[in-house]
Coordinates of C-alpha atoms and ligand atoms in Angstrom, one line a residue:
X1 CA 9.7 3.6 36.3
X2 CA 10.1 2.0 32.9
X3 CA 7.0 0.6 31.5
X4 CA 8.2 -3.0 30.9
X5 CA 5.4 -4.3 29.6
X6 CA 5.5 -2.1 26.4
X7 CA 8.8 -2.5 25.6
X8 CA 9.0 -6.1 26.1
X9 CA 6.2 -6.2 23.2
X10 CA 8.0 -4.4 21.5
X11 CA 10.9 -6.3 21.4
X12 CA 9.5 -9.4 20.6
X13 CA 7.9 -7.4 17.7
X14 CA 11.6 -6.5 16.4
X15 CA 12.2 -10.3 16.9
X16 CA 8.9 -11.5 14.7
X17 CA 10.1 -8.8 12.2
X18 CA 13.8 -10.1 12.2
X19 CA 12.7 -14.0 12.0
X20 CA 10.0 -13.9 9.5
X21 CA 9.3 -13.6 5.6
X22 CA 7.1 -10.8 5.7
X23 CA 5.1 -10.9 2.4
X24 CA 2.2 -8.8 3.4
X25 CA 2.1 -6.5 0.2
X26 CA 1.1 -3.2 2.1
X27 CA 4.3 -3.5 4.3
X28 CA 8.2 -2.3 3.9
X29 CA 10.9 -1.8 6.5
X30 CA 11.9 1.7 6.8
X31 CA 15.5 3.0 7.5
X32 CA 16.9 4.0 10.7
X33 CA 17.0 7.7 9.7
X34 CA 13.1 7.6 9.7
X35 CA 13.1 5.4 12.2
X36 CA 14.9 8.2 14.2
X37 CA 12.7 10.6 12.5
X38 CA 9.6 8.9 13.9
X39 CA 10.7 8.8 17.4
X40 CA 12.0 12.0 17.3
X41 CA 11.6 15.0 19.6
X42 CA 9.1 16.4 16.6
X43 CA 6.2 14.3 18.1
X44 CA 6.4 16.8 21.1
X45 CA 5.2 20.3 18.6
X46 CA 1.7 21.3 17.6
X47 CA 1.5 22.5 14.4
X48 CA -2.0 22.8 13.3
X49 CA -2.1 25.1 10.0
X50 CA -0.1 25.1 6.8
X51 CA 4.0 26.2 6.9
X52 CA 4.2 30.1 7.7
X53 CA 0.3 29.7 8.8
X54 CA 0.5 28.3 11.9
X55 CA -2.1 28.8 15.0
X56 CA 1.0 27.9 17.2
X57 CA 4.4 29.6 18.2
X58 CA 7.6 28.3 17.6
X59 CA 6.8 26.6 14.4
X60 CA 9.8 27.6 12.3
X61 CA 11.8 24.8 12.6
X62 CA 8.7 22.1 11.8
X63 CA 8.0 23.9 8.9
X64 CA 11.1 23.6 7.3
X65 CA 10.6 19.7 7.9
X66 CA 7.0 20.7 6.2
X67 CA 8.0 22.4 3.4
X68 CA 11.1 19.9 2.2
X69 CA 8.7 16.9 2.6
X70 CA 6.3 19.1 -0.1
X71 CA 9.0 20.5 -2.3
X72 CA 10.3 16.5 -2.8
X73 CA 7.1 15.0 -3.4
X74 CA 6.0 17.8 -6.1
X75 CA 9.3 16.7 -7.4
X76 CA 9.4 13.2 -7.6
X77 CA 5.7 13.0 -9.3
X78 CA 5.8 16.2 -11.4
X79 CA 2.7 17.4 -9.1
X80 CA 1.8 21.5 -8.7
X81 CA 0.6 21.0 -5.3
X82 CA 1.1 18.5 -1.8
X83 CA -0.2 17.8 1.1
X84 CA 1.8 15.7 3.3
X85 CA 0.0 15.9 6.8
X86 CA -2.9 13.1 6.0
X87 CA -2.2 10.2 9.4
X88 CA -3.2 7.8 7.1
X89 CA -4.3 6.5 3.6
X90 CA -7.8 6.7 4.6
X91 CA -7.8 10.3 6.0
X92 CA -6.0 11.3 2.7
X93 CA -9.2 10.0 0.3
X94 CA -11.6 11.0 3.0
X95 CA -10.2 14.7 2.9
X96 CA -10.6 14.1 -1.1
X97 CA -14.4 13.5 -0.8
X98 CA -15.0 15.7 1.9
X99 CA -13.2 18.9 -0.1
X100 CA -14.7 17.4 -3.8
X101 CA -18.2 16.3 -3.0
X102 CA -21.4 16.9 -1.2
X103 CA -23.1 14.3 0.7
X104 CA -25.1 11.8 -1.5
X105 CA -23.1 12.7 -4.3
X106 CA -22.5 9.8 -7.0
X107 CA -18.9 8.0 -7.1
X108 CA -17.7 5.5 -9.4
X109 CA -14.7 3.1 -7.7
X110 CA -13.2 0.2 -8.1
X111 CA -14.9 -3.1 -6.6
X112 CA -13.7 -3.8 -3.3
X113 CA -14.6 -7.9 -4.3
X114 CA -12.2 -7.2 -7.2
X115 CA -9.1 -5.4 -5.4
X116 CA -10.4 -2.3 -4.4
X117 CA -10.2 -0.7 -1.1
X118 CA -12.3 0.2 2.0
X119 CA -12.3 3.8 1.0
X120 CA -13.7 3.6 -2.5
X121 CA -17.5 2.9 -1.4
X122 CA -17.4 0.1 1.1
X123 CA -20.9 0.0 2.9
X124 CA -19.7 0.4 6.3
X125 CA -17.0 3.1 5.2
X126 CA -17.4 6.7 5.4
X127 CA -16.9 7.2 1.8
X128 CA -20.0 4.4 1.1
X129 CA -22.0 6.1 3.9
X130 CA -22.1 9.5 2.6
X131 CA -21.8 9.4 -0.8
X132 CA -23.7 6.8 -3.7
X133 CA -20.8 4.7 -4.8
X134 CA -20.9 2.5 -7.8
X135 CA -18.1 0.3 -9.1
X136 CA -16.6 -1.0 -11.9
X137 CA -14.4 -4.1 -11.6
X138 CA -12.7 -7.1 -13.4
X139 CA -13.2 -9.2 -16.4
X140 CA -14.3 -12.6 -15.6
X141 CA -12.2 -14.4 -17.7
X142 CA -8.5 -12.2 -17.6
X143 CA -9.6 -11.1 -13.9
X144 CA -8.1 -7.5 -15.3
X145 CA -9.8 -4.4 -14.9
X146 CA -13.2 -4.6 -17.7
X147 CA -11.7 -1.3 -19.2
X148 CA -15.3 -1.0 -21.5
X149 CA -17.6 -1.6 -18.5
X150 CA -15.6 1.3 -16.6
X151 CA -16.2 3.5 -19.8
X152 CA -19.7 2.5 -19.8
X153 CA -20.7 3.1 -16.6
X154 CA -18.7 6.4 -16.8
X155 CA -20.8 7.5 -18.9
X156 CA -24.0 5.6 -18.0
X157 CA -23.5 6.5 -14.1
X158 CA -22.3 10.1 -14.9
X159 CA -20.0 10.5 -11.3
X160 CA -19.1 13.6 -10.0
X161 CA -16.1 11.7 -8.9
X162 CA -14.2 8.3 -10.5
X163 CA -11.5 6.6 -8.1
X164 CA -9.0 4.6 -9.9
X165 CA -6.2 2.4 -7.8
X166 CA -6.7 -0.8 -5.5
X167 CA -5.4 -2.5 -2.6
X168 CA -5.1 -6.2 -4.7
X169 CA -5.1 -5.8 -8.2
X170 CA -1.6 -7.5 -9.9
X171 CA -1.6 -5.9 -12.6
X172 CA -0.6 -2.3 -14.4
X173 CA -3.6 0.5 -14.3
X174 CA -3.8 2.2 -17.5
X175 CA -4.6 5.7 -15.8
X176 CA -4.6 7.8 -19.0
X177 CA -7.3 5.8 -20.7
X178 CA -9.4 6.6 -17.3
X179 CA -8.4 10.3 -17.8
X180 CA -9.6 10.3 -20.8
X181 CA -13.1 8.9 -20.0
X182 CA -13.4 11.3 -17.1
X183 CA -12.7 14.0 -19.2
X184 CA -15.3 13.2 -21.9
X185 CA -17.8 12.6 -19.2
X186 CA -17.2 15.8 -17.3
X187 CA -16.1 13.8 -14.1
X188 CA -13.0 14.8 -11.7
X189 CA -10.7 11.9 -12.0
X190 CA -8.8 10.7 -8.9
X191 CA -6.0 8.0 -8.6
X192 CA -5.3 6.0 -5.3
X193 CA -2.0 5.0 -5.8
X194 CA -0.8 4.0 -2.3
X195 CA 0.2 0.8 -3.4
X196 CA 2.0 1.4 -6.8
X197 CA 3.4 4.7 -5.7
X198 CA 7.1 3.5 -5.3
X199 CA 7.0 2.0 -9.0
X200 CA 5.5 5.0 -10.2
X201 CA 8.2 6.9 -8.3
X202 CA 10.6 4.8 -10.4
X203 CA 9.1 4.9 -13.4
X204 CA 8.6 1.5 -13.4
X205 CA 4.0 1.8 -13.6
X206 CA 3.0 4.5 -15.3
X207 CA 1.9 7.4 -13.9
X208 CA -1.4 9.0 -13.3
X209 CA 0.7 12.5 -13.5
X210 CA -0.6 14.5 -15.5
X211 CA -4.0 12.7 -15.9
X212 CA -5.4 12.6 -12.7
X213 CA -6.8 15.6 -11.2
X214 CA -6.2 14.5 -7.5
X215 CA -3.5 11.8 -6.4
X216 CA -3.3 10.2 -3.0
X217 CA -1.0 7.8 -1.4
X218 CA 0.1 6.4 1.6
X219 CA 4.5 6.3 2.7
X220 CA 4.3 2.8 3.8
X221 CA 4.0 0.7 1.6
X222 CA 6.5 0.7 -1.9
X223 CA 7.2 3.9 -1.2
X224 CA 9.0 2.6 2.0
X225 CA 8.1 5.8 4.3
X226 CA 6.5 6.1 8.2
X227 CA 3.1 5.1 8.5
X228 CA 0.8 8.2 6.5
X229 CA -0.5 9.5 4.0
X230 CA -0.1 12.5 1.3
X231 CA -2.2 14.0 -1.5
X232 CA -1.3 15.8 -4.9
X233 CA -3.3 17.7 -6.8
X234 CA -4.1 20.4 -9.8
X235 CA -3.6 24.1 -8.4
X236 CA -7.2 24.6 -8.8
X237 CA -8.1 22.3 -6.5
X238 CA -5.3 23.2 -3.5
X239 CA -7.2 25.3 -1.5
X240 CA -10.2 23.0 -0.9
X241 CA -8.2 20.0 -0.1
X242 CA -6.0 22.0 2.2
X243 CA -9.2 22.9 3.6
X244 CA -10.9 19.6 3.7
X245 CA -8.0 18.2 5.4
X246 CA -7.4 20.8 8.2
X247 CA -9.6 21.9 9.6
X248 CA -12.1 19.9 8.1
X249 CA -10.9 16.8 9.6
X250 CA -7.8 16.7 11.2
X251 CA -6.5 18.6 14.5
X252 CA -2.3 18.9 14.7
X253 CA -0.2 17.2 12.0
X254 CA 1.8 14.6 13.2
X255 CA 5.3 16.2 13.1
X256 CA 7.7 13.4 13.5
X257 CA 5.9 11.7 10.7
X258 CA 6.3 14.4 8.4
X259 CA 10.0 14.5 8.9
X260 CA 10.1 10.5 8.3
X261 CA 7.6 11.6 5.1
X262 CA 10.9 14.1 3.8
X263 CA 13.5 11.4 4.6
X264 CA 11.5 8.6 2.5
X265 CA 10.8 11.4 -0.6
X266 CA 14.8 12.4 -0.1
X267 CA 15.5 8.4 0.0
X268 CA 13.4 7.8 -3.4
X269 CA 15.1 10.2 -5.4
X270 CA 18.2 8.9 -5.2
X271 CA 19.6 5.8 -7.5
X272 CA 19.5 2.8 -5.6
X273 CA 16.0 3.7 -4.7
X274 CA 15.2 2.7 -8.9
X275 CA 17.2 -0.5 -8.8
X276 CA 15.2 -1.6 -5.0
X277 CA 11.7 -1.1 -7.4
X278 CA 13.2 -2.8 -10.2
X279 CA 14.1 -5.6 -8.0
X280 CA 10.4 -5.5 -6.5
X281 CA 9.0 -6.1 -9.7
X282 CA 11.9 -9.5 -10.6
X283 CA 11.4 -10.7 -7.2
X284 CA 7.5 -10.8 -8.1
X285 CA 8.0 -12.4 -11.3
X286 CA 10.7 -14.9 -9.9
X287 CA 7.6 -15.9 -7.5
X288 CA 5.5 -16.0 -10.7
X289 CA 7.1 -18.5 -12.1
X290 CA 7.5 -21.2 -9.7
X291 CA 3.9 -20.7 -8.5
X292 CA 3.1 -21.9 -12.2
X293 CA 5.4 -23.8 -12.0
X294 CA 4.4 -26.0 -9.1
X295 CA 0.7 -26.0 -10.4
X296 CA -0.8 -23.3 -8.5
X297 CA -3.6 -20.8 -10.2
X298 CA -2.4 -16.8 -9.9
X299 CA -5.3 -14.2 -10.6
X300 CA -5.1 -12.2 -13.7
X301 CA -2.5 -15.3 -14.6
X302 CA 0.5 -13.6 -12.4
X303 CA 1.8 -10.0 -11.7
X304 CA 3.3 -6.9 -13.5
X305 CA 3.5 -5.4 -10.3
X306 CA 5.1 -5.9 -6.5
X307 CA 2.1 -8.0 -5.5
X308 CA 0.7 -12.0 -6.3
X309 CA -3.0 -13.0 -5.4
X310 CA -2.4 -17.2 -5.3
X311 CA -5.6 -18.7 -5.7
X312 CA -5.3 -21.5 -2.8
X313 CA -8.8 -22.6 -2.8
X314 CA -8.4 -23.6 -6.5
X315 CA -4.3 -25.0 -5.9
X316 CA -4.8 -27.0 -2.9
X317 CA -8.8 -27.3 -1.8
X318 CA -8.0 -25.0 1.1
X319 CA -9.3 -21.3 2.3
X320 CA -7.2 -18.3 2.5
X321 CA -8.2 -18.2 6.0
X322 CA -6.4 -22.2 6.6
X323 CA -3.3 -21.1 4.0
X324 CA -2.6 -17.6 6.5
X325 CA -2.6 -19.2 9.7
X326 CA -0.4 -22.8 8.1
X327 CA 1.6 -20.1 6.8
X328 CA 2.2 -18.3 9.8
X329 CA 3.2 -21.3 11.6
X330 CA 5.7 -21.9 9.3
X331 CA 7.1 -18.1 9.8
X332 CA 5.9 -16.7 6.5
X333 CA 3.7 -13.6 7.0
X334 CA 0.9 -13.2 4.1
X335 CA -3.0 -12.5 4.2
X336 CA -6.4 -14.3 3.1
X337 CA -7.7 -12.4 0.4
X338 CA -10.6 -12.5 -1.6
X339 CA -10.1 -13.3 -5.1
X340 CA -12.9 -11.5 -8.0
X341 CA -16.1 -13.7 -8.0
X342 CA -15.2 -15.5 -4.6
X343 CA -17.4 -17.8 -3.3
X344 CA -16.1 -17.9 -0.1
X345 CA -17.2 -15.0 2.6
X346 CA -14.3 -12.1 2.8
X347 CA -13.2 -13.3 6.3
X348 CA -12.9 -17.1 5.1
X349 CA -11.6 -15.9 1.0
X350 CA -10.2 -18.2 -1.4
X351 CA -7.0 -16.3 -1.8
X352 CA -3.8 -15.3 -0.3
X353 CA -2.0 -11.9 -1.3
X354 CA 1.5 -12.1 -1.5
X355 CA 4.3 -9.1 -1.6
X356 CA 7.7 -8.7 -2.2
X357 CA 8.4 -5.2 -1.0
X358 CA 9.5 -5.9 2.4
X359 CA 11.8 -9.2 2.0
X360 CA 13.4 -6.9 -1.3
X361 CA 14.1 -4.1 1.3
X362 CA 16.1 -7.0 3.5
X363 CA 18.2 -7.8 0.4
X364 CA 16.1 -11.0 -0.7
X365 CA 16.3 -11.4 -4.9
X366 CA 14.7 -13.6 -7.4
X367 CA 16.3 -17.0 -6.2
X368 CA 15.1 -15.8 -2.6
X369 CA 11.8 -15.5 -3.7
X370 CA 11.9 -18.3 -6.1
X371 CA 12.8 -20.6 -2.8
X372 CA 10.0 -19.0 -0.4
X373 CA 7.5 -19.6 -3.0
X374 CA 8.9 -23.1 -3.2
X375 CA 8.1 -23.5 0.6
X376 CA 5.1 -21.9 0.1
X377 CA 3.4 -24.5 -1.8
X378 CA 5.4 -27.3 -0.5
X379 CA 3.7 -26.4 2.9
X380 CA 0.4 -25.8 1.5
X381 CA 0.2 -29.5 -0.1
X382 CA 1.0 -30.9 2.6
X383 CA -1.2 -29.3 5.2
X384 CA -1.2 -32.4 7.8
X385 CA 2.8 -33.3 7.9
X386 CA 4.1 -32.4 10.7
X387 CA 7.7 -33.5 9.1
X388 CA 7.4 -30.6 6.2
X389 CA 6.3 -28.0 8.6
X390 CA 9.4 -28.8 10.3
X391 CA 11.7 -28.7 7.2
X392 CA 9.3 -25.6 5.7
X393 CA 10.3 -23.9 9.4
X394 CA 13.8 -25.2 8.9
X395 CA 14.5 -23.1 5.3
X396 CA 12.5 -19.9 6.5
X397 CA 15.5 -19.9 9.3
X398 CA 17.9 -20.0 6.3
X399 CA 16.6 -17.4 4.1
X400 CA 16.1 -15.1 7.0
X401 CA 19.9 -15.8 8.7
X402 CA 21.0 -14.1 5.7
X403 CA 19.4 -11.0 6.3
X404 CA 21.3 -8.2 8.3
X405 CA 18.9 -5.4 8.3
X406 CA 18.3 -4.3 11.9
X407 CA 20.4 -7.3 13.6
X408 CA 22.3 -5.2 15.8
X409 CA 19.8 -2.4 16.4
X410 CA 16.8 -1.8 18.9
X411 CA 13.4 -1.1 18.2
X412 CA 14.1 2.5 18.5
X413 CA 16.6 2.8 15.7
X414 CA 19.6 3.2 17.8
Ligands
LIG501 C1 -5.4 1.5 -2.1 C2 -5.4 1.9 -0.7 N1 -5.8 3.1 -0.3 C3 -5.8 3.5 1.0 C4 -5.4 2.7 2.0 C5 -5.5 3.1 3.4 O1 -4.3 3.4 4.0 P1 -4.3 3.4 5.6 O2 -4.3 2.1 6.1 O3 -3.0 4.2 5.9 O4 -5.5 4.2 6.1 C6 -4.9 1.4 1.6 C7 -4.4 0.5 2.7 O5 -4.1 -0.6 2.6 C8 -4.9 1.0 0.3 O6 -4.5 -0.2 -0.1

């Protein structure tokens, strides 16, 4: 018997993803030919080993799907080795660390307070549990990354390991000046680029290819692939991080997943794939401008990049926690954040992040964006109306009847 209960979810899920402006910068909407990948017949084969090293029969076809997803990615970033079979962002950094250090090592990443993620010495993460993380972070008044304090406490700190990269940072990373300080220093210089990748891709950030010893991602995000993760390398380092990832922490690859990993990677290398980045990084600046416009205080001063953090607390008196949920009401997805030297506690924040990835892959350009960032604020400064929320509802529904991306489809790509 059909399990109703799941696939009524599930439809009201396609229905939230069909009536909202999704502006949570880590998301995208894949296509339907990874949505087919993804719920493909591939999730039914164990695979556990490398292509042509498998402990399991029958593998010849999945590693085809393997070896293609590899081959694109080494191609698209100019790297001498992939992995593609991390499940997620966080197993692809964790593999780095377990292949690259030993426990109680010292790491240098960027503060989590300031943009950086869970993985890059968070406390209550594996990476801050097992290994002595430091950070470096932003400058207090251009909220950009303090590129002298990094090169002093590369040198001060002396890290086995530096992690460059960050979950909420708005502005461009200058990788090769990390490189460089790593390389003076004597440390191994890795780049998490899971955000950024689809701009790098596109040549539209600049790369950490060739500085960066170690690269990882995740598809999801710009890149606009399944849910996963991948990491590049230097050949010297292959074998370990093979190693590190299975079977030093992962069982069977997830099959399906790699063959929605080869569709995105074939999917990026082709044209319109440049112009859908460029038109990220417009739609971003479109949303820029009429932030400053209507008054309201962006972090760093704005974006170079695919992602805004709004300062609400300072715009309109309110948390990131109050803007989220008056937001959500309204039918525009975003998420608290915390902005560098909060005062607020992380699960209250001052900020919200905002993304343009998602709405760009649904057609939205910069007088889209320009108009949600207009109801954005309208809503915001008006917290108690009941008569804007209604209007504020009213124009979501027009900028999202627009939109034909999965109209006619189900949620299983058909
Ligand atoms: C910079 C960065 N690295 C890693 C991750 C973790 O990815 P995942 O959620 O797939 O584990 C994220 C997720 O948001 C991220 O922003």
């Amino acid at each position: 018997m059909k399990d109703n209960a799941v696939f009524e979810s599930m439809e009201r899920e396609l229905n939230r993803q069909r009536q909202n402006i999704e502006l949570i910068a880590s998301e995208n909407f894949v296509s339907e030919d990874i949505l087919k990948a993804t719920g493909s017949v591939l999730t039914n084969k164990y695979a556990e080993g490398y292509p042509a090293k498998r402990y399991y029969g029958g593998c010849q076809f999945v590693d085809e799907v393997e070896t293609l997803a590899k081959d694109r990615l080494c191609t698209i970033f100019g790297a001498e080795h992939a992995n593609v079979q991390p499940h997620s962002g966080a197993q692809a950094n964790t593999a780095v660390y377990l292949a690259l250090l030993n426990h109680g090592d010292k790491v240098l990443g960027m503060s989590l307070a300031d943009g950086g993620h869970l993985t890059h010495g968070h406390p209550l993460n594996f990476s801050g549990i097992n290994y002595e993380f430091h950070s470096y972070g932003v400058d207090k008044e251009s909220e950009m990354i303090d590129y002298e304090e990094f090169k002093r406490k590369v040198f001060e700190i002396k890290p086995k390991l530096v992690v460059a990269g960050a979950s909420a940072y708005s502005r461009t990373i200058d990788f090769e000046f990390m490189a460089q300080c790593c390389q003076e220093a004597g440390a191994i210089f890795m780049v998490d680029m899971a955000h950024i990748a689809g701009l790098v891709a596109a040549g539209l950030h600049p790369s950490p290819f060739p500085h960066a010893d170690v690269v990882t991602t995740t598809t999801h995000k710009t890149l606009r692939g399944p849910r996963g993760g991948a990491i590049m390398c230097k050949e010297q380092y292959a074998k370990d991080i093979d190693r590190a990832l299975f079977p030093g922490m992962q069982g069977g690859p997830l099959m399906h997943v790699i063959a929605g990993k080869a569709i995105c990677f074939h999917e990026v290398m082709q044209d319109d794939y440049k112009e859908y980045a460029g038109q990220i990084i417009k739609n971003a600046k479109a949303m820029e401008e009429s932030f400053i416009e209507e008054g309201f205080r962006l972090v760093a001063g704005g974006t170079d990049n695919h992602l805004l953090l709004v300062d609400v607390k300072a715009s309109c008196g309110m948390t990131g926690k109050v803007a989220e949920k008056l937001l959500d009401e309204i039918n525009i997805t975003t998420n608290k954040n915390a902005i560098p030297f909060d005062t607020e506690k992380p699960f209250q924040a001052s900020g919200i992040r905002v993304g343009t990835p998602a709405m760009t892959t649904k057609g939205f350009k910069e007088a889209d964006f320009r108009e949600v960032a207009k109801i954005i604020t309208y809503c915001l400064k008006n917290a108690d109306n009941q008569a804007v929320k209604e209007e504020c509802i009213a124009r979501v529904k027009v900028l999202v009847d627009k939109v034909t991306m999965y109209q006619n489809k189900t949620y299983i790509g058909d």
